[in-house]
Tab-separated table of N, CA and C in Angstrom:
chain	number	residue	atom	x	y	z
A	1	UNK	N	101.904	96.116	72.622
A	1	UNK	CA	100.749	95.558	73.620
A	1	UNK	C	99.382	95.616	72.939
A	2	UNK	N	99.159	97.153	71.952
A	2	UNK	CA	98.343	97.338	70.964
A	2	UNK	C	97.116	96.546	71.528
A	3	UNK	N	96.136	96.327	72.403
A	3	UNK	CA	95.199	95.562	72.826
A	3	UNK	C	94.184	96.595	73.407
A	4	UNK	N	93.380	96.261	73.299
A	4	UNK	CA	91.973	96.617	74.371
A	4	UNK	C	91.847	96.932	75.640
A	5	UNK	N	92.232	97.328	76.423
A	5	UNK	CA	92.359	97.664	77.916
A	5	UNK	C	90.732	96.762	78.534
A	6	UNK	N	90.633	95.885	78.982
A	6	UNK	CA	89.751	95.254	80.334
A	6	UNK	C	89.333	96.761	81.692
A	7	UNK	N	88.342	96.774	81.912
A	7	UNK	CA	87.599	98.101	83.254
A	7	UNK	C	87.944	97.125	84.526
A	8	UNK	N	88.339	97.690	85.731
A	8	UNK	CA	88.447	96.536	86.377
A	8	UNK	C	87.455	97.386	87.164
A	9	UNK	N	86.931	96.951	88.526
A	9	UNK	CA	85.795	96.670	89.463
A	9	UNK	C	85.899	98.704	89.350
A	10	UNK	N	86.392	98.989	89.572
A	10	UNK	CA	86.826	100.781	90.035
A	10	UNK	C	86.106	101.256	88.772
A	11	UNK	N	85.549	100.955	87.555
A	11	UNK	CA	85.579	101.896	86.283
A	11	UNK	C	86.947	102.105	85.614
A	12	UNK	N	88.349	101.479	86.937
A	12	UNK	CA	89.411	102.708	85.710
A	12	UNK	C	89.994	101.918	84.631
A	13	UNK	N	90.332	102.291	83.620
A	13	UNK	CA	91.464	101.913	82.384
A	13	UNK	C	92.497	101.891	82.678
A	14	UNK	N	93.324	100.228	83.319
A	14	UNK	CA	95.071	100.633	82.961
A	14	UNK	C	95.470	100.868	81.104
A	15	UNK	N	96.045	101.712	80.951
A	15	UNK	CA	96.592	101.846	79.932
A	15	UNK	C	97.901	100.809	79.628
A	16	UNK	N	97.399	99.705	79.047
A	16	UNK	CA	98.816	98.890	78.456
A	16	UNK	C	100.121	99.281	77.701
A	17	UNK	N	99.398	100.164	76.774
A	17	UNK	CA	100.875	101.175	75.952
A	17	UNK	C	101.363	101.873	77.006
A	18	UNK	N	100.821	102.936	77.919
A	18	UNK	CA	101.868	103.404	79.343
A	18	UNK	C	102.561	102.158	80.628
A	19	UNK	N	102.316	101.490	79.874
A	19	UNK	CA	102.841	100.557	81.622
A	19	UNK	C	103.714	99.288	81.202
A	20	UNK	N	103.643	97.897	81.334
A	20	UNK	CA	105.181	97.283	80.538
A	20	UNK	C	104.986	96.186	81.394
A	21	UNK	N	104.742	96.889	82.373
A	21	UNK	CA	104.614	95.652	83.994
A	21	UNK	C	105.119	94.257	83.853
A	22	UNK	N	104.172	93.747	83.007
A	22	UNK	CA	103.624	92.145	82.654
A	22	UNK	C	104.638	91.778	81.733
A	23	UNK	N	105.577	92.179	81.477
A	23	UNK	CA	106.645	91.863	79.919
A	23	UNK	C	107.489	92.337	81.183
A	24	UNK	N	107.881	92.559	82.130
A	24	UNK	CA	109.231	93.521	82.694
A	24	UNK	C	109.743	92.499	84.189
A	25	UNK	N	108.857	90.856	84.767
A	25	UNK	CA	108.833	91.683	86.060
A	25	UNK	C	109.953	90.306	86.296
A	26	UNK	N	110.139	89.333	85.548
A	26	UNK	CA	110.585	88.153	85.500
A	26	UNK	C	111.088	87.548	84.457
A	27	UNK	N	112.583	87.414	84.403
A	27	UNK	CA	112.519	86.583	83.253
A	27	UNK	C	112.477	85.046	83.208
A	28	UNK	N	111.420	84.669	83.984
A	28	UNK	CA	111.346	83.019	83.223
A	28	UNK	C	109.677	83.656	82.608
A	29	UNK	N	109.512	84.146	82.729
A	29	UNK	CA	107.800	84.564	81.618
A	29	UNK	C	108.207	85.407	80.811
A	30	UNK	N	107.714	85.102	79.308
A	30	UNK	CA	106.304	84.367	79.835
A	30	UNK	C	107.027	82.800	78.749
A	31	UNK	N	106.883	81.670	79.583
A	31	UNK	CA	106.755	80.554	78.536
A	31	UNK	C	106.193	79.681	77.538
A	32	UNK	N	107.066	79.536	76.705
A	32	UNK	CA	105.959	78.902	75.604
A	32	UNK	C	104.929	77.241	76.300
A	33	UNK	N	103.922	77.516	75.977
A	33	UNK	CA	102.859	76.643	76.190
A	33	UNK	C	102.535	75.539	75.397
A	34	UNK	N	103.317	74.876	75.203
A	34	UNK	CA	103.236	73.105	74.126
A	34	UNK	C	103.726	73.581	72.584
A	35	UNK	N	103.031	72.421	72.024
A	35	UNK	CA	103.346	72.902	70.189
A	35	UNK	C	102.921	73.643	69.704
A	36	UNK	N	103.691	75.048	69.720
A	36	UNK	CA	102.531	75.749	68.314
A	36	UNK	C	102.630	77.379	68.989
A	37	UNK	N	102.389	76.977	70.148
A	37	UNK	CA	102.619	78.159	71.301
A	37	UNK	C	103.872	79.248	70.611
A	38	UNK	N	103.262	80.857	69.625
A	38	UNK	CA	104.836	81.257	69.670
A	38	UNK	C	105.239	81.070	68.214
A	39	UNK	N	104.808	79.959	67.637
A	39	UNK	CA	104.367	79.911	66.507
A	39	UNK	C	104.954	81.114	65.430
A	40	UNK	N	105.092	81.679	65.188
A	40	UNK	CA	105.745	82.884	64.347
A	40	UNK	C	107.062	84.198	64.900
A	41	UNK	N	107.093	83.761	66.025
A	41	UNK	CA	108.261	84.745	66.936
A	41	UNK	C	109.678	84.755	66.232
A	42	UNK	N	110.425	85.452	65.792
A	42	UNK	CA	111.405	85.343	65.741
A	42	UNK	C	112.585	84.217	66.571
A	43	UNK	N	113.106	83.641	66.071
A	43	UNK	CA	114.127	82.509	67.543
A	43	UNK	C	115.544	83.441	68.317
A	44	UNK	N	114.968	84.929	67.279
A	44	UNK	CA	116.088	85.042	68.160
A	44	UNK	C	116.300	85.432	69.890
A	45	UNK	N	113.960	85.391	70.295
A	45	UNK	CA	112.917	86.415	71.342
A	45	UNK	C	112.725	85.086	72.044
A	46	UNK	N	112.951	83.575	71.754
A	46	UNK	CA	113.468	82.342	71.854
A	46	UNK	C	114.308	81.614	72.941
A	47	UNK	N	114.738	81.278	74.386
A	47	UNK	CA	115.711	80.518	74.549
A	47	UNK	C	114.669	79.607	75.932
A	48	UNK	N	115.124	78.576	75.973
A	48	UNK	CA	115.058	77.744	76.155
A	48	UNK	C	113.153	77.264	76.843
A	49	UNK	N	112.580	77.641	75.878
A	49	UNK	CA	111.260	77.540	76.247
A	49	UNK	C	110.467	78.997	76.322
A	50	UNK	N	111.028	79.398	76.479
A	50	UNK	CA	110.234	80.721	76.792
A	50	UNK	C	110.949	82.093	76.413
A	51	UNK	N	110.247	83.045	76.101
A	51	UNK	CA	111.033	84.087	75.639
A	51	UNK	C	112.522	84.738	76.319
A	52	UNK	N	112.730	85.200	75.411
A	52	UNK	CA	114.897	85.788	76.247
A	52	UNK	C	114.016	86.658	76.324
A	53	UNK	N	115.232	86.823	78.144
A	53	UNK	CA	114.533	88.330	78.278
A	53	UNK	C	116.058	88.733	78.802
A	54	UNK	N	115.937	89.866	78.674
A	54	UNK	CA	116.777	90.921	78.968
A	54	UNK	C	117.118	91.346	80.674
A	55	UNK	N	117.579	90.957	81.103
A	55	UNK	CA	117.247	90.392	83.046
A	55	UNK	C	115.894	89.869	83.452
A	56	UNK	N	115.390	91.347	83.698
A	56	UNK	CA	113.795	90.646	83.829
A	56	UNK	C	112.832	90.927	82.614
A	57	UNK	N	112.956	91.564	81.755
A	57	UNK	CA	112.333	92.084	80.899
A	57	UNK	C	112.459	91.166	79.477
A	58	UNK	N	111.428	90.866	79.108
A	58	UNK	CA	111.132	90.373	77.715
A	58	UNK	C	111.792	91.225	76.946
A	59	UNK	N	112.086	90.740	75.869
A	59	UNK	CA	113.493	90.595	74.685
A	59	UNK	C	112.602	91.621	73.691
A	60	UNK	N	111.143	90.976	73.660
A	60	UNK	CA	110.393	91.755	73.126
A	60	UNK	C	109.537	93.071	73.403
A	61	UNK	N	110.102	93.203	74.025
A	61	UNK	CA	109.063	94.703	74.943
A	61	UNK	C	110.447	95.687	74.383
A	62	UNK	N	109.544	96.796	73.231
A	62	UNK	CA	110.202	97.774	72.988
A	62	UNK	C	109.803	99.121	74.077
A	63	UNK	N	110.793	100.156	74.306
A	63	UNK	CA	110.044	101.725	74.169
A	63	UNK	C	110.589	101.245	75.946
A	64	UNK	N	109.417	102.668	77.214
A	64	UNK	CA	110.255	102.661	77.781
A	64	UNK	C	108.886	102.570	78.943
A	65	UNK	N	109.323	101.326	79.925
A	65	UNK	CA	108.407	101.337	80.975
A	65	UNK	C	107.861	101.968	82.079
A	66	UNK	N	106.331	102.121	82.382
A	66	UNK	CA	105.158	103.060	82.271
A	66	UNK	C	105.251	104.789	81.483
A	67	UNK	N	105.931	104.669	81.138
A	67	UNK	CA	105.310	106.036	79.539
A	67	UNK	C	105.047	105.171	78.494
A	68	UNK	N	105.601	104.387	76.979
A	68	UNK	CA	105.915	104.015	76.058
A	68	UNK	C	106.206	102.311	76.155
A	69	UNK	N	105.390	101.968	75.588
A	69	UNK	CA	105.451	100.891	75.050
A	69	UNK	C	104.797	99.815	74.341
A	70	UNK	N	105.920	98.711	73.426
A	70	UNK	CA	105.277	97.813	72.739
A	70	UNK	C	105.888	96.784	72.645
A	71	UNK	N	104.570	95.448	71.853
A	71	UNK	CA	105.482	94.601	71.718
A	71	UNK	C	105.623	93.968	70.285
A	72	UNK	N	107.479	93.508	70.503
A	72	UNK	CA	107.558	93.254	68.951
A	72	UNK	C	107.246	92.411	68.181
A	73	UNK	N	105.962	91.370	68.735
A	73	UNK	CA	105.603	90.081	68.458
A	73	UNK	C	104.457	89.675	68.359
A	74	UNK	N	103.670	90.736	68.750
A	74	UNK	CA	102.076	91.063	69.309
A	74	UNK	C	101.698	89.859	68.964
A	75	UNK	N	101.639	89.950	67.873
A	75	UNK	CA	100.361	89.170	66.423
A	75	UNK	C	101.042	87.576	67.046
A	76	UNK	N	101.763	86.966	67.832
A	76	UNK	CA	102.359	85.926	67.732
A	76	UNK	C	103.145	85.797	69.003
A	77	UNK	N	102.207	86.442	70.386
A	77	UNK	CA	103.025	86.430	70.933
A	77	UNK	C	102.474	85.436	71.451
A	78	UNK	N	103.266	84.578	72.778
A	78	UNK	CA	102.327	82.922	73.468
A	78	UNK	C	101.788	83.170	73.485
A	79	UNK	N	100.466	82.044	74.179
A	79	UNK	CA	99.885	82.186	74.904
A	79	UNK	C	99.943	82.918	76.089
A	80	UNK	N	100.147	82.417	76.780
A	80	UNK	CA	100.084	82.876	78.231
A	80	UNK	C	99.930	84.304	78.472
A	81	UNK	N	100.619	85.029	76.385
A	81	UNK	CA	100.684	86.277	77.222
A	81	UNK	C	98.980	87.302	76.329
A	82	UNK	N	98.580	86.067	75.271
A	82	UNK	CA	97.261	86.189	75.023
A	82	UNK	C	96.263	86.177	76.304
A	83	UNK	N	96.952	85.633	77.442
A	83	UNK	CA	95.660	85.683	78.637
A	83	UNK	C	95.520	86.134	80.180
A	84	UNK	N	97.307	87.030	79.725
A	84	UNK	CA	96.773	87.855	81.326
A	84	UNK	C	95.926	89.124	80.511
A	85	UNK	N	95.165	89.455	81.863
A	85	UNK	CA	93.922	90.304	81.132
A	85	UNK	C	94.718	92.215	82.813
A	86	UNK	N	94.362	93.008	81.565
A	86	UNK	CA	94.313	94.044	81.452
A	86	UNK	C	93.723	94.565	83.110
A	87	UNK	N	94.354	94.967	84.175
A	87	UNK	CA	93.359	95.356	84.363
A	87	UNK	C	92.846	94.009	86.132
A	88	UNK	N	93.587	92.886	85.606
A	88	UNK	CA	92.899	91.960	86.648
A	88	UNK	C	94.240	91.933	87.907
A	89	UNK	N	93.479	90.921	89.010
A	89	UNK	CA	94.515	91.893	90.380
A	89	UNK	C	95.303	91.426	90.083
A	90	UNK	N	96.265	90.903	89.114
A	90	UNK	CA	98.087	90.474	88.301
A	90	UNK	C	98.006	91.738	87.806
A	91	UNK	N	97.240	92.007	87.039
A	91	UNK	CA	97.750	93.667	86.613
A	91	UNK	C	98.157	94.862	87.782
A	92	UNK	N	97.350	94.434	88.320
A	92	UNK	CA	96.670	95.389	89.264
A	92	UNK	C	98.200	95.598	90.190
A	93	UNK	N	98.447	94.210	90.892
A	93	UNK	CA	99.309	94.021	91.380
A	93	UNK	C	100.985	94.672	91.014
A	94	UNK	N	101.580	93.544	89.229
A	94	UNK	CA	102.350	94.248	89.218
A	94	UNK	C	102.772	96.098	88.721
A	95	UNK	N	101.669	96.900	88.712
A	95	UNK	CA	101.473	97.936	88.705
A	95	UNK	C	102.146	98.402	89.973
A	96	UNK	N	100.952	98.059	91.151
A	96	UNK	CA	101.776	98.442	92.560
A	96	UNK	C	103.345	98.954	92.749
A	97	UNK	N	104.218	96.782	92.076
A	97	UNK	CA	105.251	97.212	91.832
A	97	UNK	C	106.028	97.601	91.318
A	98	UNK	N	105.642	98.654	90.611
A	98	UNK	CA	106.367	99.177	89.497
A	98	UNK	C	106.278	100.714	90.128
A	99	UNK	N	105.688	100.861	90.716
A	99	UNK	CA	105.132	102.439	91.312
A	99	UNK	C	104.022	102.791	90.196
A	100	UNK	N	103.237	102.223	88.983
A	100	UNK	CA	102.482	103.161	88.196
A	100	UNK	C	100.478	102.908	89.319
A	101	UNK	N	100.464	102.142	90.030
A	101	UNK	CA	98.920	102.696	90.165
A	101	UNK	C	99.605	102.891	92.191
A	102	UNK	N	98.639	102.854	92.479
A	102	UNK	CA	99.177	103.286	94.292
A	102	UNK	C	98.080	102.870	94.659
A	103	UNK	N	97.187	102.153	94.672
A	103	UNK	CA	96.426	101.133	95.198
A	103	UNK	C	96.542	99.942	95.469
């Protein structure tokens, strides 16, 4: 997940590398969005037009949720992953769901 985080309205910066919630909440996500999306991702990470998951967790996510995580296919990650914004409402909701944010 190594990428710069965005700052939310409160000025707090979510720690993507200490979270991983966005990569572990649904076995149906992330989906590949058309030809070329996810090019370069090894075939064993892809299943039925989406990233393969182990339970609800993307199989490309390595590490321990809420402590230290990274994406094993970060450079080639799907478009939906590239567009997910750290600090967004969706990010904050997932962080709360996993108990990483209290608000």
